[in-house]
CSV table of C-alpha atoms in Angstrom, one decimal:
chain,number,residue,atom,x,y,z
A,1,UNK,CA,91.9,-5.9,-123.2
A,2,UNK,CA,95.4,-5.3,-124.6
A,3,UNK,CA,98.2,-7.8,-124.7
A,4,UNK,CA,100.0,-5.9,-121.9
A,5,UNK,CA,96.9,-5.8,-119.7
A,6,UNK,CA,96.3,-9.5,-120.2
A,7,UNK,CA,99.9,-10.2,-119.1
A,8,UNK,CA,99.5,-8.2,-115.9
A,9,UNK,CA,96.1,-9.8,-115.2
A,10,UNK,CA,97.7,-13.2,-115.5
A,11,UNK,CA,100.5,-12.3,-113.2
A,12,UNK,CA,98.1,-10.7,-110.7
A,13,UNK,CA,96.2,-13.9,-110.3
A,14,UNK,CA,99.5,-15.6,-109.3
A,15,UNK,CA,100.7,-12.7,-107.2
A,16,UNK,CA,103.6,-12.3,-109.6
A,17,UNK,CA,105.7,-9.3,-110.6
A,18,UNK,CA,106.5,-8.8,-114.3
A,19,UNK,CA,110.1,-8.9,-115.6
A,20,UNK,CA,110.7,-6.5,-118.5
A,21,UNK,CA,114.2,-6.6,-119.9
A,22,UNK,CA,115.3,-4.0,-122.4
A,23,UNK,CA,117.7,-4.4,-125.4
A,24,UNK,CA,118.8,-2.1,-128.1
A,25,UNK,CA,117.8,-3.2,-131.6
A,26,UNK,CA,120.8,-3.7,-133.9
A,27,UNK,CA,123.5,-4.1,-131.3
A,28,UNK,CA,125.6,-6.0,-132.3
A,29,UNK,CA,123.3,-6.7,-135.3
A,30,UNK,CA,119.6,-7.3,-136.0
A,31,UNK,CA,120.1,-11.1,-136.4
A,32,UNK,CA,121.5,-11.2,-132.8
A,33,UNK,CA,118.6,-8.9,-131.7
A,34,UNK,CA,116.1,-11.5,-133.1
A,35,UNK,CA,117.9,-14.3,-131.2
A,36,UNK,CA,118.1,-12.2,-128.1
A,37,UNK,CA,114.3,-11.6,-128.1
A,38,UNK,CA,113.8,-15.4,-128.3
A,39,UNK,CA,116.3,-16.0,-125.5
A,40,UNK,CA,114.7,-13.5,-123.2
A,41,UNK,CA,111.3,-14.8,-124.0
A,42,UNK,CA,112.1,-18.3,-122.9
A,43,UNK,CA,114.3,-17.2,-120.0
A,44,UNK,CA,111.6,-15.6,-117.8
A,45,UNK,CA,110.7,-12.3,-119.5
A,46,UNK,CA,107.1,-11.4,-119.2
A,47,UNK,CA,107.4,-8.5,-121.6
A,48,UNK,CA,110.3,-7.2,-123.6
A,49,UNK,CA,111.2,-3.5,-124.2
A,50,UNK,CA,113.0,-3.0,-127.5
A,51,UNK,CA,114.9,0.2,-128.0
A,52,UNK,CA,115.1,1.8,-131.5
A,53,UNK,CA,118.5,3.4,-131.8
A,54,UNK,CA,118.4,7.2,-132.1
A,55,UNK,CA,121.1,9.8,-132.7
A,56,UNK,CA,120.1,12.1,-129.8
A,57,UNK,CA,119.0,9.7,-127.0
A,58,UNK,CA,118.3,12.2,-124.2
A,59,UNK,CA,117.0,9.7,-121.7
A,60,UNK,CA,119.6,7.1,-122.2
A,61,UNK,CA,122.7,6.5,-120.1
A,62,UNK,CA,126.2,5.7,-121.4
A,63,UNK,CA,125.7,2.0,-121.8
A,64,UNK,CA,122.5,2.3,-124.0
A,65,UNK,CA,123.9,5.4,-125.8
A,66,UNK,CA,127.0,3.4,-126.8
A,67,UNK,CA,124.8,0.5,-128.0
A,68,UNK,CA,122.6,2.9,-130.0
A,69,UNK,CA,125.7,4.4,-131.6
A,70,UNK,CA,127.1,1.0,-132.6
A,71,UNK,CA,123.7,0.0,-134.0
A,72,UNK,CA,123.4,3.2,-136.1
A,73,UNK,CA,126.9,2.8,-137.4
A,74,UNK,CA,125.9,-0.6,-138.7
A,75,UNK,CA,123.0,0.8,-140.6
A,76,UNK,CA,120.1,0.0,-138.2
A,77,UNK,CA,117.0,1.9,-139.1
A,78,UNK,CA,113.4,1.9,-137.8
A,79,UNK,CA,112.3,0.2,-141.0
A,80,UNK,CA,114.8,-2.6,-140.6
A,81,UNK,CA,113.9,-3.0,-136.9
A,82,UNK,CA,110.2,-3.4,-137.7
A,83,UNK,CA,111.0,-5.8,-140.6
A,84,UNK,CA,112.9,-8.0,-138.2
A,85,UNK,CA,110.3,-7.7,-135.5
A,86,UNK,CA,107.5,-8.6,-137.9
A,87,UNK,CA,109.2,-11.9,-138.7
A,88,UNK,CA,110.1,-12.8,-135.1
A,89,UNK,CA,107.1,-11.6,-133.1
A,90,UNK,CA,104.8,-14.5,-134.0
A,91,UNK,CA,107.2,-16.8,-132.2
A,92,UNK,CA,107.3,-14.8,-129.0
A,93,UNK,CA,105.1,-15.2,-125.9
A,94,UNK,CA,106.1,-11.9,-124.4
A,95,UNK,CA,104.4,-8.7,-125.6
A,96,UNK,CA,106.9,-6.3,-127.2
A,97,UNK,CA,107.1,-2.7,-126.0
A,98,UNK,CA,108.9,-0.4,-128.5
A,99,UNK,CA,111.0,2.4,-127.0
A,100,UNK,CA,111.4,5.2,-129.5
A,101,UNK,CA,111.8,9.0,-129.5
A,102,UNK,CA,109.1,11.2,-131.0
A,103,UNK,CA,110.9,12.5,-134.0
A,104,UNK,CA,110.8,9.3,-136.0
A,105,UNK,CA,107.0,9.1,-135.3
A,106,UNK,CA,106.5,12.7,-136.6
A,107,UNK,CA,108.7,12.0,-139.6
A,108,UNK,CA,106.5,9.2,-140.8
A,109,UNK,CA,103.2,10.5,-139.5
A,110,UNK,CA,101.3,9.1,-136.6
A,111,UNK,CA,98.9,6.9,-138.6
A,112,UNK,CA,101.6,5.4,-140.8
A,113,UNK,CA,103.9,4.8,-137.9
A,114,UNK,CA,101.1,3.0,-135.9
A,115,UNK,CA,100.1,0.9,-138.8
A,116,UNK,CA,103.8,-0.2,-139.3
A,117,UNK,CA,104.3,-1.1,-135.6
A,118,UNK,CA,100.9,-2.8,-135.4
A,119,UNK,CA,101.9,-5.0,-138.4
A,120,UNK,CA,105.2,-5.7,-136.7
A,121,UNK,CA,103.4,-7.1,-133.6
A,122,UNK,CA,104.2,-4.2,-131.2
A,123,UNK,CA,101.9,-4.2,-128.1
A,124,UNK,CA,103.1,-1.0,-126.4
A,125,UNK,CA,105.1,2.2,-126.9
A,126,UNK,CA,107.4,4.2,-124.7
A,127,UNK,CA,108.2,7.7,-126.1
A,128,UNK,CA,110.4,9.3,-123.4
A,129,UNK,CA,110.5,12.8,-125.0
A,130,UNK,CA,106.7,13.1,-125.5
A,131,UNK,CA,105.3,15.2,-122.7
A,132,UNK,CA,101.9,14.5,-121.2
A,133,UNK,CA,100.5,17.7,-122.6
A,134,UNK,CA,101.2,16.6,-126.1
A,135,UNK,CA,100.4,12.9,-125.8
A,136,UNK,CA,96.7,12.9,-126.6
A,137,UNK,CA,97.3,12.9,-130.3
A,138,UNK,CA,99.1,9.6,-130.0
A,139,UNK,CA,97.3,7.9,-127.2
A,140,UNK,CA,93.9,7.6,-128.9
A,141,UNK,CA,94.9,6.3,-132.3
A,142,UNK,CA,97.4,3.9,-130.6
A,143,UNK,CA,94.6,2.6,-128.4
A,144,UNK,CA,92.3,2.1,-131.4
A,145,UNK,CA,94.9,-0.3,-132.8
A,146,UNK,CA,95.3,-2.1,-129.4
A,147,UNK,CA,98.6,-0.5,-128.7
A,148,UNK,CA,99.3,1.0,-125.2
A,149,UNK,CA,101.2,4.3,-124.9
A,150,UNK,CA,103.0,3.9,-121.6
A,151,UNK,CA,103.7,7.2,-119.9
A,152,UNK,CA,106.6,8.0,-117.5
A,153,UNK,CA,106.4,9.4,-113.9
A,154,UNK,CA,109.6,11.1,-112.8
A,155,UNK,CA,110.8,11.4,-109.2
A,156,UNK,CA,110.2,15.1,-109.5
A,157,UNK,CA,106.5,14.7,-110.5
A,158,UNK,CA,104.1,16.3,-108.1
A,159,UNK,CA,100.8,14.7,-107.0
A,160,UNK,CA,98.6,16.5,-109.6
A,161,UNK,CA,100.9,15.5,-112.4
A,162,UNK,CA,101.0,11.9,-111.2
A,163,UNK,CA,97.2,11.8,-111.2
A,164,UNK,CA,97.1,13.1,-114.8
A,165,UNK,CA,99.7,10.7,-116.0
A,166,UNK,CA,98.0,7.7,-114.3
A,167,UNK,CA,94.7,8.6,-116.0
A,168,UNK,CA,96.3,8.8,-119.4
A,169,UNK,CA,98.8,6.0,-119.4
A,170,UNK,CA,98.0,2.8,-121.2
A,171,UNK,CA,99.1,-0.7,-120.0
A,172,UNK,CA,100.9,0.5,-116.9
A,173,UNK,CA,102.7,3.5,-115.4
A,174,UNK,CA,106.4,3.6,-115.9
A,175,UNK,CA,108.0,5.0,-112.8
A,176,UNK,CA,111.5,6.3,-113.4
A,177,UNK,CA,113.5,5.4,-110.2
A,178,UNK,CA,116.1,8.2,-110.5
A,179,UNK,CA,116.4,11.7,-111.7
A,180,UNK,CA,118.5,11.6,-114.9
A,181,UNK,CA,119.3,9.1,-117.5
A,182,UNK,CA,119.1,5.3,-117.6
A,183,UNK,CA,122.0,3.3,-116.1
A,184,UNK,CA,123.1,0.8,-113.5
A,185,UNK,CA,123.0,1.8,-109.9
A,186,UNK,CA,124.4,0.0,-106.8
A,187,UNK,CA,121.3,0.7,-104.7
A,188,UNK,CA,117.7,1.8,-105.2
A,189,UNK,CA,116.7,5.2,-104.0
A,190,UNK,CA,114.3,5.3,-101.0
A,191,UNK,CA,112.2,7.9,-102.9
A,192,UNK,CA,111.0,5.0,-105.1
A,193,UNK,CA,109.0,3.5,-102.2
A,194,UNK,CA,107.3,6.8,-101.5
A,195,UNK,CA,106.5,7.4,-105.2
A,196,UNK,CA,105.0,3.9,-105.5
A,197,UNK,CA,102.7,4.6,-102.6
A,198,UNK,CA,101.7,8.0,-104.1
A,199,UNK,CA,100.9,6.4,-107.4
A,200,UNK,CA,99.0,3.5,-105.8
A,201,UNK,CA,96.8,6.0,-104.0
A,202,UNK,CA,95.5,7.5,-107.2
A,203,UNK,CA,95.3,4.5,-109.6
A,204,UNK,CA,94.8,0.7,-109.7
A,205,UNK,CA,96.8,0.5,-112.9
A,206,UNK,CA,100.0,-1.6,-112.8
A,207,UNK,CA,103.3,0.2,-112.0
A,208,UNK,CA,106.6,-0.7,-113.5
A,209,UNK,CA,109.9,0.6,-112.1
A,210,UNK,CA,112.9,1.2,-114.3
A,211,UNK,CA,116.1,3.2,-114.8
A,212,UNK,CA,118.7,1.8,-112.4
A,213,UNK,CA,117.8,-1.8,-111.6
A,214,UNK,CA,121.0,-3.8,-112.3
A,215,UNK,CA,120.9,-6.8,-109.9
A,216,UNK,CA,118.4,-9.5,-108.9
A,217,UNK,CA,118.2,-8.1,-105.3
A,218,UNK,CA,117.2,-4.7,-106.6
A,219,UNK,CA,114.4,-6.3,-108.7
A,220,UNK,CA,113.2,-8.1,-105.6
A,221,UNK,CA,113.4,-4.9,-103.6
A,222,UNK,CA,111.0,-3.0,-106.0
A,223,UNK,CA,108.6,-5.9,-105.9
A,224,UNK,CA,108.6,-5.9,-102.1
A,225,UNK,CA,107.9,-2.1,-102.3
A,226,UNK,CA,104.8,-2.8,-104.3
A,227,UNK,CA,105.9,-2.6,-108.0
A,228,UNK,CA,104.1,-4.7,-110.5
A,229,UNK,CA,107.0,-4.8,-112.9
A,230,UNK,CA,110.8,-4.5,-112.8
A,231,UNK,CA,112.3,-3.0,-115.9
A,232,UNK,CA,116.0,-3.8,-116.5
A,233,UNK,CA,117.9,-2.1,-119.3
A,234,UNK,CA,121.6,-1.2,-119.1
A,235,UNK,CA,122.6,-4.4,-117.2
A,236,UNK,CA,121.1,-6.5,-120.0
A,237,UNK,CA,122.5,-4.4,-122.8
A,238,UNK,CA,126.0,-4.5,-121.3
A,239,UNK,CA,125.9,-8.3,-121.0
A,240,UNK,CA,124.8,-8.7,-124.6
A,241,UNK,CA,127.6,-6.5,-125.9
A,242,UNK,CA,130.4,-8.4,-124.1
A,243,UNK,CA,132.3,-11.1,-125.9
A,244,UNK,CA,131.0,-12.8,-129.0
A,245,UNK,CA,127.3,-12.6,-129.9
A,246,UNK,CA,126.9,-16.2,-128.7
A,247,UNK,CA,128.5,-15.4,-125.4
A,248,UNK,CA,126.3,-12.4,-125.0
A,249,UNK,CA,123.1,-14.4,-125.7
A,250,UNK,CA,124.1,-16.9,-123.1
A,251,UNK,CA,124.9,-14.2,-120.6
A,252,UNK,CA,121.5,-12.4,-121.0
A,253,UNK,CA,119.7,-15.7,-120.8
A,254,UNK,CA,121.3,-16.6,-117.5
A,255,UNK,CA,120.8,-13.0,-116.1
A,256,UNK,CA,117.2,-13.0,-117.1
A,257,UNK,CA,116.6,-16.3,-115.3
A,258,UNK,CA,118.3,-14.9,-112.2
A,259,UNK,CA,116.1,-11.8,-112.2
A,260,UNK,CA,112.9,-13.9,-112.6
A,261,UNK,CA,114.0,-16.2,-109.8
A,262,UNK,CA,114.5,-13.2,-107.5
A,263,UNK,CA,111.1,-11.9,-108.4
A,264,UNK,CA,109.5,-15.2,-107.5
A,265,UNK,CA,111.5,-15.9,-104.3
A,266,UNK,CA,113.4,-14.0,-101.6
A,267,UNK,CA,117.2,-14.0,-102.3
């Protein structure tokens, strides 16, 4: 059983819903990223998604795009991210899910990339521009190293595609709550409830909902709709970027605690 599967099994025994915050590596700098991982880890995160900054982030909304641009301008690279992660991951309770585009993987070669991320302590991968039809070449070698390749279901996915993604996805199924890029929304789309039911009919794998959750009440809403995880990105990235690094770290710690509280109890 992988680290991600163990986390979901533990939560299931306690009827819990996972909180998965997202941050962009290198914004404002990698030293702050390392501290942010520790803050989130002790503030209620069950898993943490760490985005590798990329020059052409097609799936990212304006907040995360801006964070990636700042990180790249400060010299953040995949190598430096993994070096930082390798030093910090042994201190973390939460499994780390690396969010990266496919080009850096191809550039290094799949085997070398997987060896590097395994050594850095990565438990899961999200590769948003890797289509289901081309994912087999990464799924199997990743699984052999105990790394889950987590696949995305879009609001536009039909039932047959949902079935295929559910079969292939490792760890959990990542349900994209909106059509388009990541970002903060004021309310969750009702289509999310319908999609959750569709996916639940075809698999017993956990389902995480992301892209658009920006408030504790929204996290609670997706839990009540049947999600096994709430994934919160832009709202965390925005808070970390505001003020000094110390102020940002304090802000994401408080926000993470409020999200976890909402997932435990009605607001």
